[in-house]
mmCIF file of C-alpha atoms in Angstrom:
data_model
loop_
_atom_site.group_PDB
_atom_site.id
_atom_site.type_symbol
_atom_site.label_atom_id
_atom_site.label_comp_id
_atom_site.label_asym_id
_atom_site.label_seq_id
_atom_site.Cartn_x
_atom_site.Cartn_y
_atom_site.Cartn_z
ATOM 1 C CA MET A 1 -20.633 39.474 -14.615
ATOM 2 C CA LYS A 2 -22.868 37.769 -12.046
ATOM 3 C CA TYR A 3 -25.088 34.899 -13.223
ATOM 4 C CA ILE A 4 -28.311 33.696 -11.572
ATOM 5 C CA LEU A 5 -29.593 30.399 -12.989
ATOM 6 C CA VAL A 6 -33.289 29.629 -12.383
ATOM 7 C CA THR A 7 -34.214 25.945 -12.768
ATOM 8 C CA GLY A 8 -37.563 24.226 -12.276
ATOM 9 C CA GLY A 9 -38.763 21.108 -10.538
ATOM 10 C CA VAL A 10 -41.829 18.856 -10.166
ATOM 11 C CA ILE A 11 -44.084 20.322 -12.906
ATOM 12 C CA SER A 12 -44.137 23.109 -15.488
ATOM 13 C CA GLY A 13 -46.473 26.082 -15.381
ATOM 14 C CA ILE A 14 -45.820 27.091 -11.753
ATOM 15 C CA GLY A 15 -44.535 30.563 -12.573
ATOM 16 C CA LYS A 16 -40.775 30.143 -13.027
ATOM 17 C CA GLY A 17 -40.781 32.927 -15.631
ATOM 18 C CA ILE A 18 -42.556 35.341 -13.270
ATOM 19 C CA ILE A 19 -40.150 34.447 -10.426
ATOM 20 C CA ALA A 20 -37.111 34.945 -12.712
ATOM 21 C CA SER A 21 -38.559 38.315 -13.847
ATOM 22 C CA SER A 22 -39.284 39.310 -10.227
ATOM 23 C CA ILE A 23 -35.719 38.511 -9.151
ATOM 24 C CA GLY A 24 -34.488 40.731 -11.986
ATOM 25 C CA THR A 25 -36.878 43.484 -10.866
ATOM 26 C CA ILE A 26 -35.539 43.395 -7.288
ATOM 27 C CA LEU A 27 -31.923 43.566 -8.489
ATOM 28 C CA LYS A 28 -32.771 46.407 -10.887
ATOM 29 C CA SER A 29 -34.465 48.277 -8.042
ATOM 30 C CA CYS A 30 -31.078 48.177 -6.248
ATOM 31 C CA GLY A 31 -29.550 50.189 -9.101
ATOM 32 C CA LEU A 32 -27.950 47.238 -10.918
ATOM 33 C CA ARG A 33 -28.070 46.749 -14.686
ATOM 34 C CA VAL A 34 -29.852 43.458 -15.397
ATOM 35 C CA THR A 35 -30.234 41.337 -18.526
ATOM 36 C CA ALA A 36 -32.057 38.027 -19.044
ATOM 37 C CA ILE A 37 -31.557 34.900 -21.152
ATOM 38 C CA LYS A 38 -34.197 32.212 -21.680
ATOM 39 C CA ILE A 39 -33.083 28.662 -22.495
ATOM 40 C CA ASP A 40 -35.542 26.294 -24.193
ATOM 41 C CA PRO A 41 -34.508 22.667 -24.817
ATOM 42 C CA TYR A 42 -36.723 22.137 -27.889
ATOM 43 C CA ILE A 43 -35.097 21.545 -31.288
ATOM 44 C CA ASN A 44 -37.091 24.280 -33.070
ATOM 45 C CA ILE A 45 -34.863 27.218 -34.026
ATOM 46 C CA ASP A 46 -37.397 29.677 -32.580
ATOM 47 C CA ALA A 47 -40.998 29.846 -31.359
ATOM 48 C CA GLY A 48 -42.349 31.344 -34.614
ATOM 49 C CA THR A 49 -43.773 28.084 -35.990
ATOM 50 C CA PHE A 50 -45.493 26.840 -32.815
ATOM 51 C CA SER A 51 -49.209 26.324 -32.452
ATOM 52 C CA PRO A 52 -50.440 28.711 -29.718
ATOM 53 C CA TYR A 53 -51.543 25.638 -27.729
ATOM 54 C CA GLU A 54 -47.937 24.363 -27.598
ATOM 55 C CA HIS A 55 -46.265 27.260 -25.779
ATOM 56 C CA GLY A 56 -48.803 30.050 -25.734
ATOM 57 C CA GLU A 57 -48.355 33.245 -27.698
ATOM 58 C CA VAL A 58 -45.221 34.057 -29.684
ATOM 59 C CA PHE A 59 -43.557 37.229 -28.394
ATOM 60 C CA VAL A 60 -41.958 39.377 -31.106
ATOM 61 C CA LEU A 61 -38.845 41.350 -30.127
ATOM 62 C CA ASN A 62 -37.640 44.689 -31.551
ATOM 63 C CA ASP A 63 -35.171 42.929 -33.854
ATOM 64 C CA GLY A 64 -37.968 40.713 -35.251
ATOM 65 C CA GLY A 65 -36.990 37.652 -33.192
ATOM 66 C CA GLU A 66 -39.966 35.360 -32.523
ATOM 67 C CA VAL A 67 -39.495 33.976 -29.025
ATOM 68 C CA ASP A 68 -41.183 32.370 -26.027
ATOM 69 C CA LEU A 69 -43.669 34.577 -24.154
ATOM 70 C CA ASP A 70 -41.462 34.499 -21.014
ATOM 71 C CA LEU A 71 -39.209 37.039 -22.729
ATOM 72 C CA GLY A 72 -42.259 39.310 -22.810
ATOM 73 C CA ASN A 73 -42.428 39.020 -19.018
ATOM 74 C CA TYR A 74 -38.742 39.972 -18.770
ATOM 75 C CA GLU A 75 -39.265 43.045 -20.934
ATOM 76 C CA ARG A 76 -42.376 44.125 -18.999
ATOM 77 C CA PHE A 77 -40.939 43.578 -15.518
ATOM 78 C CA LEU A 78 -37.431 44.912 -16.223
ATOM 79 C CA ASP A 79 -38.251 47.648 -18.776
ATOM 80 C CA ILE A 80 -35.535 46.404 -21.169
ATOM 81 C CA ASN A 81 -35.329 45.504 -24.866
ATOM 82 C CA LEU A 82 -34.038 41.995 -25.524
ATOM 83 C CA TYR A 83 -32.747 40.411 -28.748
ATOM 84 C CA LYS A 84 -33.398 37.114 -30.506
ATOM 85 C CA ASP A 85 -30.093 35.745 -29.156
ATOM 86 C CA ASN A 86 -31.441 36.217 -25.611
ATOM 87 C CA ASN A 87 -33.493 33.108 -26.378
ATOM 88 C CA ILE A 88 -31.329 29.974 -26.693
ATOM 89 C CA THR A 89 -32.832 26.769 -28.080
ATOM 90 C CA THR A 90 -31.295 23.338 -28.667
ATOM 91 C CA GLY A 91 -31.949 23.926 -32.384
ATOM 92 C CA LYS A 92 -29.934 27.176 -32.384
ATOM 93 C CA ILE A 93 -26.999 25.599 -30.519
ATOM 94 C CA TYR A 94 -26.826 22.513 -32.751
ATOM 95 C CA GLN A 95 -27.168 24.650 -35.884
ATOM 96 C CA HIS A 96 -24.293 26.859 -34.661
ATOM 97 C CA VAL A 97 -22.043 23.846 -33.888
ATOM 98 C CA ILE A 98 -22.874 22.028 -37.156
ATOM 99 C CA ASN A 99 -22.102 25.203 -39.172
ATOM 100 C CA LYS A 100 -18.722 25.442 -37.425
ATOM 101 C CA GLU A 101 -18.039 21.751 -38.141
ATOM 102 C CA ARG A 102 -18.905 22.191 -41.851
ATOM 103 C CA HIS A 103 -16.618 25.203 -41.928
ATOM 104 C CA GLY A 104 -13.746 23.106 -40.582
ATOM 105 C CA ASP A 105 -13.373 25.009 -37.299
ATOM 106 C CA TYR A 106 -12.912 21.810 -35.264
ATOM 107 C CA LEU A 107 -9.905 20.720 -37.375
ATOM 108 C CA GLY A 108 -11.189 17.226 -38.045
ATOM 109 C CA LYS A 109 -12.013 16.396 -34.405
ATOM 110 C CA THR A 110 -14.992 14.181 -33.490
ATOM 111 C CA VAL A 111 -17.731 16.690 -32.617
ATOM 112 C CA GLN A 112 -19.560 15.613 -29.443
ATOM 113 C CA VAL A 113 -22.130 16.856 -26.940
ATOM 114 C CA VAL A 114 -19.287 17.232 -24.406
ATOM 115 C CA PRO A 115 -17.274 19.384 -24.932
ATOM 116 C CA HIS A 116 -18.516 21.002 -28.170
ATOM 117 C CA ILE A 117 -22.234 21.502 -27.465
ATOM 118 C CA THR A 118 -21.652 22.385 -23.799
ATOM 119 C CA ASP A 119 -18.883 24.830 -24.724
ATOM 120 C CA ALA A 120 -21.137 26.456 -27.337
ATOM 121 C CA VAL A 121 -23.845 27.005 -24.673
ATOM 122 C CA GLN A 122 -21.357 28.617 -22.280
ATOM 123 C CA GLU A 123 -19.846 30.857 -24.964
ATOM 124 C CA TRP A 124 -23.312 31.965 -26.133
ATOM 125 C CA VAL A 125 -24.327 32.873 -22.571
ATOM 126 C CA MET A 126 -21.100 34.792 -21.835
ATOM 127 C CA THR A 127 -21.308 36.721 -25.124
ATOM 128 C CA GLN A 128 -25.029 37.572 -24.921
ATOM 129 C CA ALA A 129 -24.892 38.543 -21.231
ATOM 130 C CA LYS A 130 -22.651 41.506 -22.170
ATOM 131 C CA VAL A 131 -25.047 42.959 -24.767
ATOM 132 C CA PRO A 132 -26.619 46.227 -23.472
ATOM 133 C CA VAL A 133 -30.407 46.034 -23.081
ATOM 134 C CA ASP A 134 -31.109 49.356 -21.299
ATOM 135 C CA ASP A 135 -31.584 52.772 -22.891
ATOM 136 C CA ASP A 136 -28.195 53.931 -21.513
ATOM 137 C CA ARG A 137 -26.444 51.240 -23.646
ATOM 138 C CA GLU A 138 -24.159 50.190 -20.771
ATOM 139 C CA GLU A 139 -23.023 46.607 -20.271
ATOM 140 C CA PRO A 140 -25.237 44.653 -17.798
ATOM 141 C CA GLN A 141 -23.868 43.629 -14.384
ATOM 142 C CA ILE A 142 -26.180 40.668 -13.730
ATOM 143 C CA CYS A 143 -27.626 38.053 -16.064
ATOM 144 C CA VAL A 144 -30.735 36.106 -14.996
ATOM 145 C CA LEU A 145 -30.738 32.765 -16.840
ATOM 146 C CA PHE A 146 -34.080 31.018 -16.984
ATOM 147 C CA PHE A 147 -33.792 27.367 -17.894
ATOM 148 C CA GLN A 148 -37.117 26.031 -19.210
ATOM 149 C CA LEU A 149 -37.044 22.299 -18.649
ATOM 150 C CA GLY A 150 -40.636 21.408 -19.309
ATOM 151 C CA GLY A 151 -40.788 21.981 -15.590
ATOM 152 C CA THR A 152 -38.582 19.187 -14.398
ATOM 153 C CA ILE A 153 -34.946 18.361 -13.806
ATOM 154 C CA GLY A 154 -33.909 15.048 -15.365
ATOM 155 C CA ASP A 155 -35.599 15.438 -18.764
ATOM 156 C CA ILE A 156 -33.361 13.893 -21.409
ATOM 157 C CA GLU A 157 -33.564 16.937 -23.690
ATOM 158 C CA GLY A 158 -32.200 19.274 -21.005
ATOM 159 C CA MET A 159 -29.120 17.219 -20.118
ATOM 160 C CA PRO A 160 -26.577 19.050 -22.349
ATOM 161 C CA PHE A 161 -27.602 22.368 -20.758
ATOM 162 C CA ILE A 162 -27.402 21.011 -17.208
ATOM 163 C CA GLU A 163 -23.908 19.688 -17.965
ATOM 164 C CA ALA A 164 -22.963 23.043 -19.511
ATOM 165 C CA PHE A 165 -23.933 24.875 -16.309
ATOM 166 C CA ARG A 166 -22.324 22.254 -14.077
ATOM 167 C CA GLN A 167 -19.056 23.187 -15.800
ATOM 168 C CA PHE A 168 -19.930 26.882 -16.003
ATOM 169 C CA GLN A 169 -20.314 27.305 -12.220
ATOM 170 C CA PHE A 170 -16.579 26.612 -11.849
ATOM 171 C CA LYS A 171 -15.625 28.766 -14.841
ATOM 172 C CA ALA A 172 -17.627 31.746 -13.493
ATOM 173 C CA LYS A 173 -16.479 31.100 -9.861
ATOM 174 C CA ARG A 174 -18.736 30.645 -6.839
ATOM 175 C CA GLU A 175 -19.061 34.362 -5.981
ATOM 176 C CA ASN A 176 -20.402 35.046 -9.493
ATOM 177 C CA PHE A 177 -22.827 32.134 -9.924
ATOM 178 C CA CYS A 178 -26.020 31.365 -8.022
ATOM 179 C CA ASN A 179 -28.664 28.679 -8.644
ATOM 180 C CA ILE A 180 -32.328 29.138 -7.719
ATOM 181 C CA HIS A 181 -34.566 26.086 -7.885
ATOM 182 C CA VAL A 182 -38.338 26.638 -8.221
ATOM 183 C CA SER A 183 -40.449 23.762 -6.970
ATOM 184 C CA LEU A 184 -44.052 22.924 -6.148
ATOM 185 C CA VAL A 185 -45.421 22.113 -2.699
ATOM 186 C CA PRO A 186 -48.770 20.398 -3.439
ATOM 187 C CA GLN A 187 -51.618 20.262 -0.940
ATOM 188 C CA PRO A 188 -54.001 17.347 -1.666
ATOM 189 C CA ASN A 189 -57.628 18.141 -0.809
ATOM 190 C CA ALA A 190 -58.067 14.768 0.886
ATOM 191 C CA THR A 191 -55.650 15.589 3.746
ATOM 192 C CA GLY A 192 -55.018 19.339 3.390
ATOM 193 C CA GLU A 193 -51.382 18.653 4.265
ATOM 194 C CA GLN A 194 -48.579 20.416 2.377
ATOM 195 C CA LYS A 195 -46.256 17.794 0.883
ATOM 196 C CA THR A 196 -42.488 18.334 0.665
ATOM 197 C CA LYS A 197 -41.454 15.006 -0.920
ATOM 198 C CA PRO A 198 -41.720 16.214 -4.574
ATOM 199 C CA THR A 199 -39.361 19.106 -3.720
ATOM 200 C CA GLN A 200 -36.938 16.768 -1.935
ATOM 201 C CA ASN A 201 -36.824 14.437 -4.953
ATOM 202 C CA SER A 202 -36.402 17.339 -7.364
ATOM 203 C CA VAL A 203 -33.462 18.821 -5.401
ATOM 204 C CA ARG A 204 -31.879 15.371 -5.090
ATOM 205 C CA ALA A 205 -32.072 14.921 -8.884
ATOM 206 C CA LEU A 206 -30.529 18.366 -9.432
ATOM 207 C CA ARG A 207 -27.685 17.586 -7.019
ATOM 208 C CA GLY A 208 -27.091 14.242 -8.714
ATOM 209 C CA LEU A 209 -26.457 16.180 -11.943
ATOM 210 C CA GLY A 210 -23.885 18.427 -10.286
ATOM 211 C CA LEU A 211 -25.852 21.593 -9.427
ATOM 212 C CA SER A 212 -26.667 22.598 -5.855
ATOM 213 C CA PRO A 213 -29.471 25.110 -5.292
ATOM 214 C CA ASP A 214 -28.555 28.227 -3.297
ATOM 215 C CA LEU A 215 -32.214 29.182 -2.916
ATOM 216 C CA ILE A 216 -35.283 26.954 -3.100
ATOM 217 C CA VAL A 217 -38.425 28.864 -4.106
ATOM 218 C CA CYS A 218 -41.529 26.881 -3.185
ATOM 219 C CA ARG A 219 -44.782 27.521 -5.006
ATOM 220 C CA SER A 220 -48.057 26.667 -3.314
ATOM 221 C CA ALA A 221 -51.749 27.483 -3.455
ATOM 222 C CA LYS A 222 -51.833 28.800 0.140
ATOM 223 C CA PRO A 223 -49.159 30.333 2.402
ATOM 224 C CA ILE A 224 -46.768 27.634 3.652
ATOM 225 C CA GLU A 225 -46.326 26.854 7.339
ATOM 226 C CA MET A 226 -42.996 27.281 9.165
ATOM 227 C CA ALA A 227 -42.792 23.527 9.907
ATOM 228 C CA VAL A 228 -42.825 22.836 6.158
ATOM 229 C CA LYS A 229 -40.046 25.374 5.634
ATOM 230 C CA GLU A 230 -37.906 23.695 8.298
ATOM 231 C CA LYS A 231 -38.537 20.262 6.813
ATOM 232 C CA ILE A 232 -37.459 21.395 3.326
ATOM 233 C CA SER A 233 -34.404 23.075 4.866
ATOM 234 C CA MET A 234 -33.394 19.888 6.702
ATOM 235 C CA PHE A 235 -33.918 17.418 3.840
ATOM 236 C CA CYS A 236 -32.632 19.681 1.047
ATOM 237 C CA HIS A 237 -29.419 20.690 2.842
ATOM 238 C CA VAL A 238 -30.010 24.461 2.928
ATOM 239 C CA GLU A 239 -30.532 27.025 5.717
ATOM 240 C CA PRO A 240 -34.192 27.922 6.537
ATOM 241 C CA GLU A 241 -33.605 31.465 5.169
ATOM 242 C CA GLN A 242 -32.633 29.880 1.840
ATOM 243 C CA VAL A 243 -36.179 28.499 1.472
ATOM 244 C CA ILE A 244 -38.535 31.104 -0.028
ATOM 245 C CA PHE A 245 -42.308 30.738 -0.300
ATOM 246 C CA ILE A 246 -44.519 32.173 -3.040
ATOM 247 C CA HIS A 247 -48.210 31.342 -2.699
ATOM 248 C CA ASP A 248 -50.935 32.151 -5.234
ATOM 249 C CA VAL A 249 -51.624 35.897 -5.245
ATOM 250 C CA SER A 250 -54.230 38.118 -6.899
ATOM 251 C CA SER A 251 -51.643 39.757 -9.167
ATOM 252 C CA THR A 252 -48.245 38.648 -10.512
ATOM 253 C CA TYR A 253 -46.983 42.132 -9.577
ATOM 254 C CA ARG A 254 -47.182 41.080 -5.918
ATOM 255 C CA VAL A 255 -44.400 38.468 -6.424
ATOM 256 C CA PRO A 256 -41.358 40.838 -6.229
ATOM 257 C CA ILE A 257 -42.791 42.219 -2.965
ATOM 258 C CA LEU A 258 -43.102 38.703 -1.479
ATOM 259 C CA LEU A 259 -39.515 37.890 -2.494
ATOM 260 C CA GLU A 260 -38.185 41.134 -1.024
ATOM 261 C CA GLN A 261 -40.073 40.616 2.264
ATOM 262 C CA GLN A 262 -38.320 37.249 2.712
ATOM 263 C CA GLY A 263 -34.842 38.802 2.574
ATOM 264 C CA ILE A 264 -33.810 37.800 -0.942
ATOM 265 C CA MET A 265 -32.047 41.144 -1.477
ATOM 266 C CA LYS A 266 -29.888 40.654 1.635
ATOM 267 C CA TYR A 267 -29.076 37.086 0.538
ATOM 268 C CA PHE A 268 -27.922 38.165 -2.932
ATOM 269 C CA LYS A 269 -25.854 40.984 -1.453
ATOM 270 C CA GLU A 270 -23.866 38.531 0.681
ATOM 271 C CA ARG A 271 -23.816 35.560 -1.704
ATOM 272 C CA LEU A 272 -22.748 37.499 -4.823
ATOM 273 C CA ASN A 273 -20.869 40.389 -3.125
ATOM 274 C CA LEU A 274 -23.207 42.962 -4.684
ATOM 275 C CA PRO A 275 -22.652 46.706 -4.093
ATOM 276 C CA ILE A 276 -26.215 47.418 -2.925
ATOM 277 C CA ALA A 277 -27.989 48.864 0.113
ATOM 278 C CA ASP A 278 -30.102 46.732 2.454
ATOM 279 C CA GLN A 279 -33.154 48.982 2.152
ATOM 280 C CA PRO A 280 -35.611 48.736 -0.771
ATOM 281 C CA SER A 281 -35.325 51.557 -3.304
ATOM 282 C CA ASP A 282 -37.923 54.007 -4.610
ATOM 283 C CA LEU A 283 -38.544 51.690 -7.583
ATOM 284 C CA LEU A 284 -39.635 48.843 -5.310
ATOM 285 C CA LEU A 285 -41.770 51.178 -3.180
ATOM 286 C CA ARG A 286 -43.501 52.402 -6.370
ATOM 287 C CA TRP A 287 -43.950 48.769 -7.395
ATOM 288 C CA LYS A 288 -45.569 48.002 -4.015
ATOM 289 C CA LYS A 289 -47.950 50.952 -4.432
ATOM 290 C CA MET A 290 -48.939 49.645 -7.872
ATOM 291 C CA ALA A 291 -49.598 46.128 -6.478
ATOM 292 C CA ASP A 292 -51.641 47.607 -3.591
ATOM 293 C CA ARG A 293 -53.643 49.776 -5.982
ATOM 294 C CA TYR A 294 -54.339 46.763 -8.212
ATOM 295 C CA GLU A 295 -55.897 44.899 -5.274
ATOM 296 C CA ARG A 296 -58.040 47.834 -4.150
ATOM 297 C CA LEU A 297 -59.734 48.497 -7.499
ATOM 298 C CA LEU A 298 -63.535 48.493 -7.272
ATOM 299 C CA LYS A 299 -64.789 49.633 -10.693
ATOM 300 C CA VAL A 300 -64.889 46.815 -13.248
ATOM 301 C CA CYS A 301 -64.502 46.973 -17.010
ATOM 302 C CA SER A 302 -65.537 43.819 -18.886
ATOM 303 C CA ILE A 303 -64.005 43.056 -22.278
ATOM 304 C CA ALA A 304 -65.034 40.146 -24.508
ATOM 305 C CA LEU A 305 -62.032 38.628 -26.297
ATOM 306 C CA VAL A 306 -63.442 36.730 -29.272
ATOM 307 C CA GLY A 307 -60.780 34.319 -30.542
ATOM 308 C CA LYS A 308 -60.026 30.755 -31.593
ATOM 309 C CA TYR A 309 -57.446 29.701 -29.010
ATOM 310 C CA THR A 310 -59.416 30.556 -25.881
ATOM 311 C CA LYS A 311 -58.798 27.241 -24.074
ATOM 312 C CA LEU A 312 -55.338 28.542 -23.079
ATOM 313 C CA SER A 313 -55.185 32.141 -21.857
ATOM 314 C CA ASP A 314 -51.421 32.325 -22.629
ATOM 315 C CA CYS A 315 -52.328 32.309 -26.338
ATOM 316 C CA TYR A 316 -53.315 35.970 -25.970
ATOM 317 C CA ALA A 317 -50.826 36.982 -23.261
ATOM 318 C CA SER A 318 -49.807 40.366 -24.704
ATOM 319 C CA VAL A 319 -53.428 41.331 -25.434
ATOM 320 C CA PHE A 320 -54.333 40.454 -21.842
ATOM 321 C CA LYS A 321 -51.352 42.401 -20.437
ATOM 322 C CA ALA A 322 -52.111 45.467 -22.586
ATOM 323 C CA LEU A 323 -55.734 45.471 -21.406
ATOM 324 C CA GLU A 324 -54.702 44.841 -17.782
ATOM 325 C CA HIS A 325 -52.249 47.756 -17.795
ATOM 326 C CA SER A 326 -54.776 50.044 -19.524
ATOM 327 C CA ALA A 327 -57.431 49.188 -16.937
ATOM 328 C CA LEU A 328 -54.972 49.791 -14.077
ATOM 329 C CA ALA A 329 -54.025 53.187 -15.538
ATOM 330 C CA ILE A 330 -57.668 54.354 -15.243
ATOM 331 C CA ASN A 331 -58.278 52.617 -11.882
ATOM 332 C CA HIS A 332 -60.493 49.815 -13.168
ATOM 333 C CA LYS A 333 -60.321 46.091 -12.585
ATOM 334 C CA LEU A 334 -60.292 44.094 -15.821
ATOM 335 C CA ASP A 335 -62.853 41.347 -16.329
ATOM 336 C CA LEU A 336 -61.628 39.613 -19.495
ATOM 337 C CA MET A 337 -64.136 37.118 -20.897
ATOM 338 C CA TYR A 338 -62.694 34.619 -23.351
ATOM 339 C CA ILE A 339 -65.242 33.633 -26.016
ATOM 340 C CA ASP A 340 -64.551 30.894 -28.550
ATOM 341 C CA SER A 341 -65.604 32.459 -31.860
ATOM 342 C CA THR A 342 -66.899 29.121 -33.223
ATOM 343 C CA GLU A 343 -69.530 29.130 -30.448
ATOM 344 C CA LEU A 344 -71.117 32.301 -31.883
ATOM 345 C CA GLU A 345 -71.826 30.627 -35.236
ATOM 346 C CA PRO A 346 -75.273 29.281 -36.287
ATOM 347 C CA SER A 347 -73.778 25.773 -36.707
ATOM 348 C CA THR A 348 -73.096 25.692 -32.918
ATOM 349 C CA GLU A 349 -76.717 26.669 -32.221
ATOM 350 C CA ALA A 350 -77.817 23.541 -34.101
ATOM 351 C CA GLU A 351 -75.285 21.256 -32.385
ATOM 352 C CA ASN A 352 -75.152 22.688 -28.847
ATOM 353 C CA SER A 353 -77.632 25.468 -28.182
ATOM 354 C CA VAL A 354 -76.512 25.877 -24.530
ATOM 355 C CA LYS A 355 -72.931 26.722 -25.560
ATOM 356 C CA TYR A 356 -74.241 29.062 -28.253
ATOM 357 C CA HIS A 357 -76.493 31.019 -25.893
ATOM 358 C CA GLN A 358 -73.829 31.196 -23.155
ATOM 359 C CA ALA A 359 -71.323 32.660 -25.635
ATOM 360 C CA TRP A 360 -73.815 35.248 -26.852
ATOM 361 C CA HIS A 361 -74.788 36.112 -23.264
ATOM 362 C CA LYS A 362 -71.131 36.883 -22.491
ATOM 363 C CA LEU A 363 -70.789 38.990 -25.641
ATOM 364 C CA CYS A 364 -73.948 40.987 -24.933
ATOM 365 C CA LYS A 365 -72.960 41.967 -21.396
ATOM 366 C CA ALA A 366 -69.407 43.088 -22.302
ATOM 367 C CA ASP A 367 -68.462 46.782 -22.166
ATOM 368 C CA GLY A 368 -66.180 46.344 -25.176
ATOM 369 C CA ILE A 369 -65.207 43.715 -27.752
ATOM 370 C CA LEU A 370 -61.699 42.791 -28.914
ATOM 371 C CA VAL A 371 -61.066 40.441 -31.830
ATOM 372 C CA PRO A 372 -57.380 39.394 -31.956
ATOM 373 C CA GLY A 373 -55.299 37.805 -34.727
ATOM 374 C CA GLY A 374 -55.624 34.214 -35.897
ATOM 375 C CA PHE A 375 -55.025 31.874 -38.803
ATOM 376 C CA GLY A 376 -57.199 29.751 -41.062
ATOM 377 C CA ILE A 377 -60.904 29.868 -41.864
ATOM 378 C CA ARG A 378 -62.203 28.129 -38.717
ATOM 379 C CA GLY A 379 -64.066 30.517 -36.427
ATOM 380 C CA THR A 380 -63.942 33.512 -38.784
ATOM 381 C CA GLU A 381 -67.737 33.573 -39.246
ATOM 382 C CA GLY A 382 -68.120 33.779 -35.449
ATOM 383 C CA LYS A 383 -65.689 36.682 -35.339
ATOM 384 C CA LEU A 384 -67.683 38.420 -38.085
ATOM 385 C CA GLN A 385 -70.888 37.928 -36.040
ATOM 386 C CA ALA A 386 -69.213 39.572 -33.001
ATOM 387 C CA ILE A 387 -67.918 42.467 -35.162
ATOM 388 C CA SER A 388 -71.365 42.993 -36.682
ATOM 389 C CA TRP A 389 -72.886 43.056 -33.178
ATOM 390 C CA ALA A 390 -70.313 45.647 -32.055
ATOM 391 C CA ARG A 391 -71.003 47.876 -35.067
ATOM 392 C CA THR A 392 -74.798 47.727 -34.956
ATOM 393 C CA LYS A 393 -75.035 48.068 -31.139
ATOM 394 C CA LYS A 394 -72.336 50.786 -31.052
ATOM 395 C CA LYS A 395 -70.132 48.760 -28.684
ATOM 396 C CA PRO A 396 -66.469 49.871 -28.403
ATOM 397 C CA PHE A 397 -64.487 47.544 -30.673
ATOM 398 C CA LEU A 398 -60.802 46.862 -31.357
ATOM 399 C CA GLY A 399 -59.620 44.585 -34.139
ATOM 400 C CA VAL A 400 -56.018 43.393 -34.020
ATOM 401 C CA CYS A 401 -54.396 41.880 -37.132
ATOM 402 C CA LEU A 402 -57.015 39.456 -38.592
ATOM 403 C CA GLY A 403 -59.590 41.093 -36.290
ATOM 404 C CA MET A 404 -59.114 44.421 -38.092
ATOM 405 C CA GLN A 405 -59.203 42.775 -41.525
ATOM 406 C CA LEU A 406 -62.476 41.034 -40.631
ATOM 407 C CA ALA A 407 -63.939 44.374 -39.534
ATOM 408 C CA VAL A 408 -63.310 45.573 -43.108
ATOM 409 C CA VAL A 409 -64.861 42.340 -44.471
ATOM 410 C CA GLU A 410 -67.933 42.777 -42.243
ATOM 411 C CA PHE A 411 -68.449 46.386 -43.382
ATOM 412 C CA ALA A 412 -67.981 45.441 -47.049
ATOM 413 C CA ARG A 413 -70.494 42.578 -46.764
ATOM 414 C CA ASN A 414 -73.201 44.219 -44.670
ATOM 415 C CA CYS A 415 -72.941 47.936 -45.567
ATOM 416 C CA LEU A 416 -71.619 47.888 -49.133
ATOM 417 C CA ASN A 417 -73.327 44.577 -50.089
ATOM 418 C CA TRP A 418 -70.094 43.165 -51.513
ATOM 419 C CA LYS A 419 -70.101 39.380 -51.462
#
């Protein structure tokens, strides 16, 4: 089994999950069987009880596991079916170790973070990496481990995991273990200069904890200059070809192409002794065609998403992805307009008429209306207003979960006169 550990530096939210998924996609395109494990350092057992504003949407797996939305990216990019044990949390590990201690498995020893917690992490990873995730039910050859550290190395909550992988790199052996560090290269507007110091500090902190990055993936708003690449190479103790750049692109499906163009496939082949060809496969060529097609779309389809958690688009990630893929399938570009349902209510008109009219303007110009799930009474009247508008104006409408239930409520109230 080959292991690729993806760690993050500087800040969270720079696309580590997409980069981890893209690396898996490239390896899968070479004919290798790939699995993925996501590690979250929070003490919750799973993501099922989170507010959507904490970590975005909960992704539900085939076995009913409620996990972080990054596992949704893995499934979409890699076309695999993961299990709840592919998501490791601090809560799960401690629960596992405490259960063993209560059972007497440690024979009266003092149970400590090192070695008991760290050993439990390593055993979990080695066991879960072997579980088949493809339709052919064969054991995977490569496991992509994505370590979610709130973005940064050095957080106190992530220390047991870092120590676990510091030990694990020797257990797995060098030819079977590779570390990719994803960092940010900011570009302040005042100077326009791309800054490498945050990346240098992040790599130094990682090295101080016993892990050395084999590849440094630098995220930036604009393409990075060669001088910056050479500077990162010099100060972070890696070859220039071990520094990969991913700038902001129009579609996340462009990321595997960018990685492949910078020779990541060739690097993995040599570093991990992989039995793969140097040339990209048909799968990657098809992927490139899809990314090209996405960028050339001219027809636009606008959908109003009327929900309660619209301040963070990740709260409706799977709805967005489903709409995006549907639009791509019929050669349309998706214009998804997020509308806060509370802003459609008469109470908002009294308090802030500008917000109220802007929300209704968006709703009126949409080609279709989607009302997703939600909890609690707040914003339900606004959703009902949007549903009523869709019904009376004959606008295409889709209700998901609570959205469908409210469509029934709206019909009962306004057509059957049931209070």
